[in-house]
Coordinates of C-alpha atoms in Angstrom, one line a residue:
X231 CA 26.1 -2.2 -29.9
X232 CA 25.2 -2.3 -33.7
X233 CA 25.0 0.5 -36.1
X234 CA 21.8 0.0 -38.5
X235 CA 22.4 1.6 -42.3
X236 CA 19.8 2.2 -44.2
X237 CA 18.4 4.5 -47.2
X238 CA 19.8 3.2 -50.3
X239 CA 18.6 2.3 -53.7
X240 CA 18.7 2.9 -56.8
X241 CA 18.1 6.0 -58.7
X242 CA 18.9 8.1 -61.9
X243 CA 22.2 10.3 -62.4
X244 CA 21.4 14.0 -61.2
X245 CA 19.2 12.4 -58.1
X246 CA 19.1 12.3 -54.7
X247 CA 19.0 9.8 -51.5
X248 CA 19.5 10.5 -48.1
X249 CA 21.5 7.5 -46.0
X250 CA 21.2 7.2 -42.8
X251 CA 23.3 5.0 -39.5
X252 CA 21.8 4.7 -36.5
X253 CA 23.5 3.0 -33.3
X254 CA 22.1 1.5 -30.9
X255 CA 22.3 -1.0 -27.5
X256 CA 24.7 -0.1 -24.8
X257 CA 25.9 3.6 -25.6
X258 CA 27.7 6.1 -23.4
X259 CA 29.0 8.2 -26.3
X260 CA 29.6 8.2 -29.9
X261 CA 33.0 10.4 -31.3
X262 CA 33.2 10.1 -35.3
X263 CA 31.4 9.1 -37.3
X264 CA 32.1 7.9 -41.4
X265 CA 30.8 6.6 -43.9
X266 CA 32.9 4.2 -46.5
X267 CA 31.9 3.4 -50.0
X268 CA 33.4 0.4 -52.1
X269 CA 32.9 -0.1 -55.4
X270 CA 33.0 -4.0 -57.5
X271 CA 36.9 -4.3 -57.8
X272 CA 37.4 -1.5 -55.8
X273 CA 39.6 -0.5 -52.0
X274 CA 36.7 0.8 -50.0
X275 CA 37.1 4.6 -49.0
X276 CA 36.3 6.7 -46.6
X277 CA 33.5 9.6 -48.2
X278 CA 32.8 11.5 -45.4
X279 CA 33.4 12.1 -41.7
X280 CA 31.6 14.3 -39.1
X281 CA 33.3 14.8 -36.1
X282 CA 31.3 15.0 -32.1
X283 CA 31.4 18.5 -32.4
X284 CA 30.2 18.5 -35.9
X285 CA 33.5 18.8 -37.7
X286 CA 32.9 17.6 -41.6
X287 CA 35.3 16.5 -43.9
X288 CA 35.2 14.9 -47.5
X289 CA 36.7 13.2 -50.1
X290 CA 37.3 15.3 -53.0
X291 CA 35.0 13.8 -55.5
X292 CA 31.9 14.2 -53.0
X293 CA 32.3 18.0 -51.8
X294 CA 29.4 20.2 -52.9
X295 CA 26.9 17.2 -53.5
X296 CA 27.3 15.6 -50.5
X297 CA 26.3 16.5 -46.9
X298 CA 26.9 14.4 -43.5
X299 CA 25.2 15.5 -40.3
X300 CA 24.4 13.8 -37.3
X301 CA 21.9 14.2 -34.0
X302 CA 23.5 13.1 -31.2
X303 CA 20.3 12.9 -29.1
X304 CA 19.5 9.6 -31.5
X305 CA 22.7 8.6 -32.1
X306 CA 22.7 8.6 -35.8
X307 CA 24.2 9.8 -38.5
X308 CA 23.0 11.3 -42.2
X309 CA 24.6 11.3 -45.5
X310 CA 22.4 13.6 -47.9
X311 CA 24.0 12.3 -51.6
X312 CA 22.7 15.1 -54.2
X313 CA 23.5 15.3 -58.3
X314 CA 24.5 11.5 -58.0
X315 CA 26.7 10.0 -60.9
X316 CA 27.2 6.5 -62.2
X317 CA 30.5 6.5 -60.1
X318 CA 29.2 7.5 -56.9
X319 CA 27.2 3.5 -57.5
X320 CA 28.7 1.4 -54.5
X321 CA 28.0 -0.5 -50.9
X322 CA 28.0 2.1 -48.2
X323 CA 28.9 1.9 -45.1
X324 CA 29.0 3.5 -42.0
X325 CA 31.7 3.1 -39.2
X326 CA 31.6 5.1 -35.6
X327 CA 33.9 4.9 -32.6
X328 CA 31.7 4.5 -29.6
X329 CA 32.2 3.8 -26.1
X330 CA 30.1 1.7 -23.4
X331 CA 31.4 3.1 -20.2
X332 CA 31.7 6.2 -19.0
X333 CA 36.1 5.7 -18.7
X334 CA 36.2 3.0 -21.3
X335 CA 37.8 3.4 -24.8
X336 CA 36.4 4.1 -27.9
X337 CA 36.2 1.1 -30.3
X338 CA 35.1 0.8 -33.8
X339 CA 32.0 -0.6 -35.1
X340 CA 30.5 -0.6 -38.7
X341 CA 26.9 -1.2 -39.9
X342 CA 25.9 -3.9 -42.4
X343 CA 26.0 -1.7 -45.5
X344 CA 23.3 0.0 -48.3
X345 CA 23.6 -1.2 -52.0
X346 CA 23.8 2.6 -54.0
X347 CA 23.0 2.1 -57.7
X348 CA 23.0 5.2 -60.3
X349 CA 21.8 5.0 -63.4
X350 CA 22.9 6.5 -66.3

């Protein structure tokens, strides 16, 4: 299994970029799904989380300019990052519990990471 991240870049305060995760290889089901920023000199933290039944929560500094979404049928997952700031600049990444058997357990898996740079 490997989860692909891609979408990042750099790009001027107020703008916009649209991340997204995609999983693939051996796949019987996907249950959250995150993504983590971390900062130079920073812990990294978890951003956002989207539930399998589409259950969103944020972190506080990211709600109202940033959306995550996900469709199941390709097993990926969105992050839509609007009015960007200098602070939101960071390596994100995205983590998802996924299983590869119809009774096996969930267990964690986290893509490579997308440099986000915001210009002041």
């Amino acid at each position: 299994v490997q989860l692909q991240a891609s979408g990042g870049g750099l790009v001027q305060a107020g703008g916009s970029l649209r991340l997204s995760c995609a999983a693939s290889g051996s796949i019987f089901g996907i249950n959250g799904m995150n993504w983590y920023r971390q900062a130079p000199g920073k812990q990294r933290e978890l951003v956002a989380s989207i539930t399998s039944g589409g259950s969103t929560n944020y972190v506080d500094s990211v709600k109202g300019r940033f959306t995550i979404s996900r469709d199941n049928a390709k097993n990926t997952a969105y992050l839509q990052m609007n009015s960007l700031k200098p602070e939101d600049t960071a390596v994100y990444f995205c983590n998802a519990q996924i299983r590869r058997r119809l009774f096996g357990e969930y267990s964690d898996y986290w893509g490579q990471g997308t440099q986000v740079t915001v210009s002041s």
